[in-house]
mmCIF file of C-alpha atoms and ligand atoms in Angstrom:
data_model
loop_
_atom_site.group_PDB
_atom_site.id
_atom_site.type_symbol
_atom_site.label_atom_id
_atom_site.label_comp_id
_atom_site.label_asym_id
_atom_site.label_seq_id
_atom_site.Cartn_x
_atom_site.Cartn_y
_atom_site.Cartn_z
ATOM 1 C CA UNK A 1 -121.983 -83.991 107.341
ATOM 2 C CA UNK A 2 -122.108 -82.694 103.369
ATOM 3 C CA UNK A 3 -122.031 -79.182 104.833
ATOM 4 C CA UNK A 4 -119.218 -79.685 107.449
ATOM 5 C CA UNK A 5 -117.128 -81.256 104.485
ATOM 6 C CA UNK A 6 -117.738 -78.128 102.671
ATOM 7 C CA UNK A 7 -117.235 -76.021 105.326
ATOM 8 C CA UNK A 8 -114.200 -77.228 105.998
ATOM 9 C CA UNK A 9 -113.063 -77.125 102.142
ATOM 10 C CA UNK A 10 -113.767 -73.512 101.904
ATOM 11 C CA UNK A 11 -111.884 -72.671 105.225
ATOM 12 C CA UNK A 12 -108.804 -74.543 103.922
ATOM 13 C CA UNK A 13 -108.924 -72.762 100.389
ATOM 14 C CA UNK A 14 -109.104 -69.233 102.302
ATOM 15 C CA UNK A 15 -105.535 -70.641 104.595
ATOM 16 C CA UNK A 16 -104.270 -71.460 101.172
ATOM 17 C CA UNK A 17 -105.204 -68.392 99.738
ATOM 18 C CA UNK A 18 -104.320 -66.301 102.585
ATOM 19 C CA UNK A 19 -100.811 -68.154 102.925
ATOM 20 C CA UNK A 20 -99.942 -67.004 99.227
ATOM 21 C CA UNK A 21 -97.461 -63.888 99.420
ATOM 22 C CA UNK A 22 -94.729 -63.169 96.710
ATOM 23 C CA UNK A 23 -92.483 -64.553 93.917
ATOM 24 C CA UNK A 24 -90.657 -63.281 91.507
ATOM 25 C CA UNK A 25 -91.998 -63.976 88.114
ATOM 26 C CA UNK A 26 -90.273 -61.461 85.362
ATOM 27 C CA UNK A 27 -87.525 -62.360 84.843
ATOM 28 C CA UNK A 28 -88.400 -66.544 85.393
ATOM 29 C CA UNK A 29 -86.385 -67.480 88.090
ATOM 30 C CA UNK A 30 -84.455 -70.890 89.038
ATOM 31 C CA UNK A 31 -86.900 -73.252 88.767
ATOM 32 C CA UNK A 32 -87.781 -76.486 91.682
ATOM 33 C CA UNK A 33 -86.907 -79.972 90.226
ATOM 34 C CA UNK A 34 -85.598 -83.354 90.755
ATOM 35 C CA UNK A 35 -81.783 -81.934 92.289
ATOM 36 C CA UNK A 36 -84.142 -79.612 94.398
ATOM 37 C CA UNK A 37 -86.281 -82.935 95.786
ATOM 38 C CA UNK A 38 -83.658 -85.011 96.968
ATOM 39 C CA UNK A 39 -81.501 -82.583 98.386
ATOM 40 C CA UNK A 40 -84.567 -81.173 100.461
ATOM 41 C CA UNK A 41 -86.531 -84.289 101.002
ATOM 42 C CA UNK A 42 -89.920 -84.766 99.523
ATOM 43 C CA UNK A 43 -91.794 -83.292 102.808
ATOM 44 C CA UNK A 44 -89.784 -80.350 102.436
ATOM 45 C CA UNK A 45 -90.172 -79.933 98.529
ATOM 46 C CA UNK A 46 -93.791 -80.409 98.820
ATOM 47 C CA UNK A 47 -94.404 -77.040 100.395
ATOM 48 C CA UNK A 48 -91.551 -75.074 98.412
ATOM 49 C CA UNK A 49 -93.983 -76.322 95.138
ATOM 50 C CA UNK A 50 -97.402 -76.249 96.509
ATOM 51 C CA UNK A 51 -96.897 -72.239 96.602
ATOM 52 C CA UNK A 52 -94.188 -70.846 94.997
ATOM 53 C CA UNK A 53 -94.848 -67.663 97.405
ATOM 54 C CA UNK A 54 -94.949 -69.506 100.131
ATOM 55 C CA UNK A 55 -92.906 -68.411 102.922
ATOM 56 C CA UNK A 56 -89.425 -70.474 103.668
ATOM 57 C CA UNK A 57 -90.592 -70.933 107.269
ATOM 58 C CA UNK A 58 -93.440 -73.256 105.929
ATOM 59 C CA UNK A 59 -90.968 -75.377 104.732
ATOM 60 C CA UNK A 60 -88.419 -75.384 107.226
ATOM 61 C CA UNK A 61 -91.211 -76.941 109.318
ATOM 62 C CA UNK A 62 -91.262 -79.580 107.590
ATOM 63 C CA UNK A 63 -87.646 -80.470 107.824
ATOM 64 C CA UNK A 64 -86.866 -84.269 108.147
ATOM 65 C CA UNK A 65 -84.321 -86.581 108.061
ATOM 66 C CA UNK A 66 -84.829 -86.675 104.392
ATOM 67 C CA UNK A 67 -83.718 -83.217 104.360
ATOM 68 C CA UNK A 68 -80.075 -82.608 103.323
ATOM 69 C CA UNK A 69 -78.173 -79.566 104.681
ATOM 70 C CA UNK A 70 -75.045 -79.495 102.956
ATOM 71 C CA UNK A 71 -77.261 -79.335 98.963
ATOM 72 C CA UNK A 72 -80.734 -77.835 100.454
ATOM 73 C CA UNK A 73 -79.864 -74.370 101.709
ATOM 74 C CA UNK A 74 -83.606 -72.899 101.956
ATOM 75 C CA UNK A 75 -82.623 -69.636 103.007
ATOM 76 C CA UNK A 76 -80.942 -69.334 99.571
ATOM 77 C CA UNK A 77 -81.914 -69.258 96.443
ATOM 78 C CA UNK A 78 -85.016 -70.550 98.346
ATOM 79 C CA UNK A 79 -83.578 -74.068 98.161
ATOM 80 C CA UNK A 80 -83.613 -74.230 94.148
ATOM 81 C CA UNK A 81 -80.801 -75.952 92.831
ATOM 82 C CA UNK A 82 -78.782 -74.978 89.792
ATOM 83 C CA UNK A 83 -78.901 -78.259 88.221
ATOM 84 C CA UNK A 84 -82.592 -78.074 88.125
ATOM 85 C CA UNK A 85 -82.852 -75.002 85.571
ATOM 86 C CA UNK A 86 -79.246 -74.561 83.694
ATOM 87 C CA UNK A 87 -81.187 -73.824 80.592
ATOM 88 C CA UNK A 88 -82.276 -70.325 82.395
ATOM 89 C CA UNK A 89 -79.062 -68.955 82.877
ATOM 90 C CA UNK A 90 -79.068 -65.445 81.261
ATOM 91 C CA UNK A 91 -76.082 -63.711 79.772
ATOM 92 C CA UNK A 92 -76.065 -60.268 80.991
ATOM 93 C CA UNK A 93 -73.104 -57.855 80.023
ATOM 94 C CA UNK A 94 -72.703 -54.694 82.258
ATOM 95 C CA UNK A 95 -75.000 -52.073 81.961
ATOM 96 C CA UNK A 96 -77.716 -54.035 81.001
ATOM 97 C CA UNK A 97 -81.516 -53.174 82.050
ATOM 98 C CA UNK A 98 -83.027 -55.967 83.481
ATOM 99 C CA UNK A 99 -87.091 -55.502 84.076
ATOM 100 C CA UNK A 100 -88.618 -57.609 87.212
ATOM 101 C CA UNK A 101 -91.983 -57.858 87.907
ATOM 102 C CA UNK A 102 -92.962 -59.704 91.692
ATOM 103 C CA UNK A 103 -96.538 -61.103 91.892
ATOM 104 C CA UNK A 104 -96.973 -59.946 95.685
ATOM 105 C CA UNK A 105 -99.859 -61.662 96.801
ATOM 106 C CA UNK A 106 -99.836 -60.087 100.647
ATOM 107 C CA UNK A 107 -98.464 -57.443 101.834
ATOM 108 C CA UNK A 108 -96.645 -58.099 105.562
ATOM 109 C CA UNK A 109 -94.573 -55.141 106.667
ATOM 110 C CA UNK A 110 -90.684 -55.440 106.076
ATOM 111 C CA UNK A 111 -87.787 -54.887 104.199
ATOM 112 C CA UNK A 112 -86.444 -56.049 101.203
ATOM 113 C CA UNK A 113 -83.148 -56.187 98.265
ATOM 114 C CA UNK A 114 -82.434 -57.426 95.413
ATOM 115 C CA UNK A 115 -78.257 -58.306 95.359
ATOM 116 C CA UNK A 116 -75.775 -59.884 92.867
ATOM 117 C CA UNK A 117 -74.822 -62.780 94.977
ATOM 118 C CA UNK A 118 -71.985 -65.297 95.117
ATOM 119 C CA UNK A 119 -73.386 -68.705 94.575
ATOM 120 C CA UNK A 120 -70.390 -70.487 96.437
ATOM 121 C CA UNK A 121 -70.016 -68.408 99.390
ATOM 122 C CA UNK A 122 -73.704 -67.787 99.596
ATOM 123 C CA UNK A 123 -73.095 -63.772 99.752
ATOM 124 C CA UNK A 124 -73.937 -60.785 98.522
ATOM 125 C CA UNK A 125 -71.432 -59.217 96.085
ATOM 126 C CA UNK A 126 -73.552 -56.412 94.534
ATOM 127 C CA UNK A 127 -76.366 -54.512 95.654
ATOM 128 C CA UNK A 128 -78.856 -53.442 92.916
ATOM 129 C CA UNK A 129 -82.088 -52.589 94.509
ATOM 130 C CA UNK A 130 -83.300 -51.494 98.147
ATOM 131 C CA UNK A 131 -86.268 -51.116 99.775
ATOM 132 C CA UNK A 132 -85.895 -50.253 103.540
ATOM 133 C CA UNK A 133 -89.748 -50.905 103.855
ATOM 134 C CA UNK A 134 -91.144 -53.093 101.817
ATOM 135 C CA UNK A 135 -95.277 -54.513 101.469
ATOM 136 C CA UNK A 136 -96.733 -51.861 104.252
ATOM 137 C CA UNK A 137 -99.754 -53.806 104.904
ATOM 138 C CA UNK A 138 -100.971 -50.565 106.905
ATOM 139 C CA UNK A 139 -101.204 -49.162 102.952
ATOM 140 C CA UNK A 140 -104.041 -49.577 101.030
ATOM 141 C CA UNK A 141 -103.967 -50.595 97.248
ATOM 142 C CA UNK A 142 -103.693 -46.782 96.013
ATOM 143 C CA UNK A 143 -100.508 -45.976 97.991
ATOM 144 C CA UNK A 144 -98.568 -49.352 96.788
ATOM 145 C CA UNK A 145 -95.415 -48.285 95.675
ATOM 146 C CA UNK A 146 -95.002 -49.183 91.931
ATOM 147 C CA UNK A 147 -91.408 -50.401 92.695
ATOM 148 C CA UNK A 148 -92.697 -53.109 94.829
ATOM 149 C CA UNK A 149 -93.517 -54.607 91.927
ATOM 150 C CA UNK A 150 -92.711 -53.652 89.301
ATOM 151 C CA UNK A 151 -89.038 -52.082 88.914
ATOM 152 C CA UNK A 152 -85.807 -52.401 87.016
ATOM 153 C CA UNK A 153 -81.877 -52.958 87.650
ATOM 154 C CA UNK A 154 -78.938 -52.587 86.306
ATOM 155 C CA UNK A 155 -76.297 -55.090 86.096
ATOM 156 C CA UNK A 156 -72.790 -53.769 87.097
ATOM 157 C CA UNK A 157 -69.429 -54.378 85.869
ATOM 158 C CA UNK A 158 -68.549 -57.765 87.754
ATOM 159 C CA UNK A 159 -64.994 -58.186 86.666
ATOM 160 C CA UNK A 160 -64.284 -62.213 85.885
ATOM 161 C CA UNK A 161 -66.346 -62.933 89.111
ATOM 162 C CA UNK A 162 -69.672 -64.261 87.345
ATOM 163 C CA UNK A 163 -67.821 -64.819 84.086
ATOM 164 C CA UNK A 164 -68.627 -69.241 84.840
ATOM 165 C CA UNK A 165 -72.395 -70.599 84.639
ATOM 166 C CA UNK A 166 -73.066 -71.130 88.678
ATOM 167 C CA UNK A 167 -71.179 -68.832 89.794
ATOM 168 C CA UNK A 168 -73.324 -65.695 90.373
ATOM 169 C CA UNK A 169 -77.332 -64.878 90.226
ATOM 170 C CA UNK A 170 -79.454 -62.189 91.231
ATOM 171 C CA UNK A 171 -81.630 -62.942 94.060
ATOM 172 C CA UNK A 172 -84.634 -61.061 95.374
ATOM 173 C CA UNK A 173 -85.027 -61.281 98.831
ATOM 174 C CA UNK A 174 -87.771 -59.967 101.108
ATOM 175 C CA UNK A 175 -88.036 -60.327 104.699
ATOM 176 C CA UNK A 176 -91.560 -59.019 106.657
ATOM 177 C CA UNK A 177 -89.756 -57.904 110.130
ATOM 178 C CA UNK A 178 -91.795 -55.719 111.339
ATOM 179 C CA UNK A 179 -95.069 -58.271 111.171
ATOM 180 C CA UNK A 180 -94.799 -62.013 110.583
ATOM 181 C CA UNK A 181 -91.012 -62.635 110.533
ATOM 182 C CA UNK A 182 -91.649 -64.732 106.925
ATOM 183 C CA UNK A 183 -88.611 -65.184 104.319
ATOM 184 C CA UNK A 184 -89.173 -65.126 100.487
ATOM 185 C CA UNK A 185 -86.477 -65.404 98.187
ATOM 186 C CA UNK A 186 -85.906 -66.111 94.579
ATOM 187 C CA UNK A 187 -82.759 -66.154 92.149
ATOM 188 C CA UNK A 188 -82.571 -65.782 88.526
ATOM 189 C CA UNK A 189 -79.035 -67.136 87.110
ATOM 190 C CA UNK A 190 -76.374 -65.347 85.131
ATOM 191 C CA UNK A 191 -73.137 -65.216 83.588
ATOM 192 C CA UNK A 192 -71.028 -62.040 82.804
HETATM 193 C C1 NAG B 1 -85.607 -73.914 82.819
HETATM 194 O O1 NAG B 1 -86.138 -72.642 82.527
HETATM 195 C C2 NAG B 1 -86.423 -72.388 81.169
HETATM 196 C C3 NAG B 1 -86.873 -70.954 81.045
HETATM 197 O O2 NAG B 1 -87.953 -70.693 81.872
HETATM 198 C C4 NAG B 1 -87.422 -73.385 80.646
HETATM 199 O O3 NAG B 1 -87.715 -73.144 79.298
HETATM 200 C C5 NAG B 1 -86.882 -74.796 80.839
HETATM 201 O O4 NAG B 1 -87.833 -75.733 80.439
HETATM 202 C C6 NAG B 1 -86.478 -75.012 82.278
HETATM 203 N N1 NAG B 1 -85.826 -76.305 82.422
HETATM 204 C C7 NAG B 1 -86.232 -77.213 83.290
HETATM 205 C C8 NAG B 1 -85.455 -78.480 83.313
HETATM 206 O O5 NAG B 1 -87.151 -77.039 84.041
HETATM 207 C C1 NAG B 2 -80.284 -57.858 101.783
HETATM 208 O O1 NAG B 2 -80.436 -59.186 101.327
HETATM 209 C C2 NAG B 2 -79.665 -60.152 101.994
HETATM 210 C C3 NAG B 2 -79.925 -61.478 101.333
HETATM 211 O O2 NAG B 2 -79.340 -61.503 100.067
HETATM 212 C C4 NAG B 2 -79.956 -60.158 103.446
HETATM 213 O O3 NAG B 2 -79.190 -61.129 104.113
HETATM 214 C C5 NAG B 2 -79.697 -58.799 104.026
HETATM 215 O O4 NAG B 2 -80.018 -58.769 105.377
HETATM 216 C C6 NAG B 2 -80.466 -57.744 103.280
HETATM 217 N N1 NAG B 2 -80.068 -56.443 103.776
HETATM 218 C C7 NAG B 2 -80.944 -55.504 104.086
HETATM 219 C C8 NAG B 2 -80.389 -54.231 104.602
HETATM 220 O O5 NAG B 2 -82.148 -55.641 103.935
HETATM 221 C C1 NAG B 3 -96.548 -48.192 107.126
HETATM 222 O O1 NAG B 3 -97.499 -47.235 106.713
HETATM 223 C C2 NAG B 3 -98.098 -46.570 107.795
HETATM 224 C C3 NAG B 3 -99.207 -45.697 107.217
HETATM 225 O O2 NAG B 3 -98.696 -44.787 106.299
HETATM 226 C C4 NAG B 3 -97.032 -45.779 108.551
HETATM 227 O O3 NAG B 3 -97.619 -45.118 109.655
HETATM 228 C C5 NAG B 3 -95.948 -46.734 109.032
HETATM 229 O O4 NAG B 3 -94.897 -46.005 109.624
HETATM 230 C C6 NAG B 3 -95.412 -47.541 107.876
HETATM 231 N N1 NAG B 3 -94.479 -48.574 108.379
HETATM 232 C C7 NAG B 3 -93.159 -48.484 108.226
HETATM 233 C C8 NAG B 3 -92.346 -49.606 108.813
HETATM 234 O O5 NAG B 3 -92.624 -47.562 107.648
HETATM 235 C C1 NAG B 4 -89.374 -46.727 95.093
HETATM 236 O O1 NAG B 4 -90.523 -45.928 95.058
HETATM 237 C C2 NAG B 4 -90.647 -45.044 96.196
HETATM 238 C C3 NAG B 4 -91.919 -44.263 96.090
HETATM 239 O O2 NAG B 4 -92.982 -44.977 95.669
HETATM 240 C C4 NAG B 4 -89.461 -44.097 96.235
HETATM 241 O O3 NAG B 4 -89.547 -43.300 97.383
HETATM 242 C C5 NAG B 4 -88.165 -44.889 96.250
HETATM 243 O O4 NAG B 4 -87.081 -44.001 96.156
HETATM 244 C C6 NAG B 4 -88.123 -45.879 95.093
HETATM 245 N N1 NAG B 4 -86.919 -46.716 95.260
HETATM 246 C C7 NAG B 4 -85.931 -46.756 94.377
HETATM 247 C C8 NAG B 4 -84.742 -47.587 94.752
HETATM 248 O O5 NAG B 4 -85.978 -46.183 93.312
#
């Protein structure tokens, strides 16, 4: 019995550690709180902070009827809400250099961007960064592109658009198409 319990413990830290796969990390991004709980239900919010690089399709299994559409929008922003983190909204004037760093965990074949993008409209206003494949899992540690995880943008000239705090952020988005069909997203706010 002893051994089947552990067993069973180690197989369920290897699906842990296996379902671990990227965040962004440099610079901090929008962080899960209270606004992001209620508006996603607890079931929901449970997954989206067990492992910040989980996939979004973890949590959209869990969806219940605690789970509110209109304020939870999971394929944004990865559900964060702005409420949650309006201390970490960056000022960032045009032409500045911003350095990101993504702990990628697992590599699953895809593509990925990183955009300016509206936070009303839920659209991309800028692009800044573009990888048409991104995390080759058929690559071994050696052939990793630097710029996977390491890389840098530059912020453009946004006019008034992103001049008000929740307006505009710059979200990293990474979707593994050509293997597991898994979403990852974060956003990191701004004002201009
Ligand atoms: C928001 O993010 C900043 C920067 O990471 C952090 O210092 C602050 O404690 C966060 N606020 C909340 C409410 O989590
Ligand atoms: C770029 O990112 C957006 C999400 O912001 C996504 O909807 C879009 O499909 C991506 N485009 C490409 C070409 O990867
Ligand atoms: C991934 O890398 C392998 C090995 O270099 C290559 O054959 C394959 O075309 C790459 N996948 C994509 C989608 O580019
Ligand atoms: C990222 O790095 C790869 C090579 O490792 C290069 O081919 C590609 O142009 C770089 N992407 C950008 C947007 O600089």
């Amino acid at each position: 019995m002893h051994k089947l319990l552990l067993l069973t413990g180690t197989i369920a830290t290897l699906v842990v550690h296996t379902l671990a796969h990227a965040r962004v990390t440099t610079p901090t991004p929008r962080k899960l709180g209270t606004a992001a709980q209620t508006a996603c239900g607890a079931a929901v919010y449970q997954v989206l902070t067990s492992d910040l690089t989980g996939p979004l399709e973890n949590a959209k299994a869990k969806i219940d009827a605690t789970y509110d559409a209109e304020a939870c929008h999971l394929y944004f922003c990865r559900g964060a809400q702005y409420e949650d983190n309006v201390s970490n909204t960056r000022v960032y004037t045009p032409g500045t250099v911003v350095p990101f760093h993504i702990d990628l965990e697992a590599h699953h074949t895809g593509w990925a961007n990183v955009s300016v993008v509206n936070l009303a409209t839920q659209t991309p206003i800028a692009r800044l960064f573009t990888w048409p494949v991104y995390a080759n899992e058929s690559l071994g540690p050696s052939e990793w592109p630097k710029n996977e995880t390491d890389f840098q943008v530059t912020i453009p000239n946004l006019g008034e658009q992103c001049s008000q705090p929740n307006a505009c952020a710059i979200q990293w988005w990474w979707y593994s198409g050509y293997s597991n069909h898994q979403t990852y997203e974060n956003c990191v706010d701004f004002t201009q």
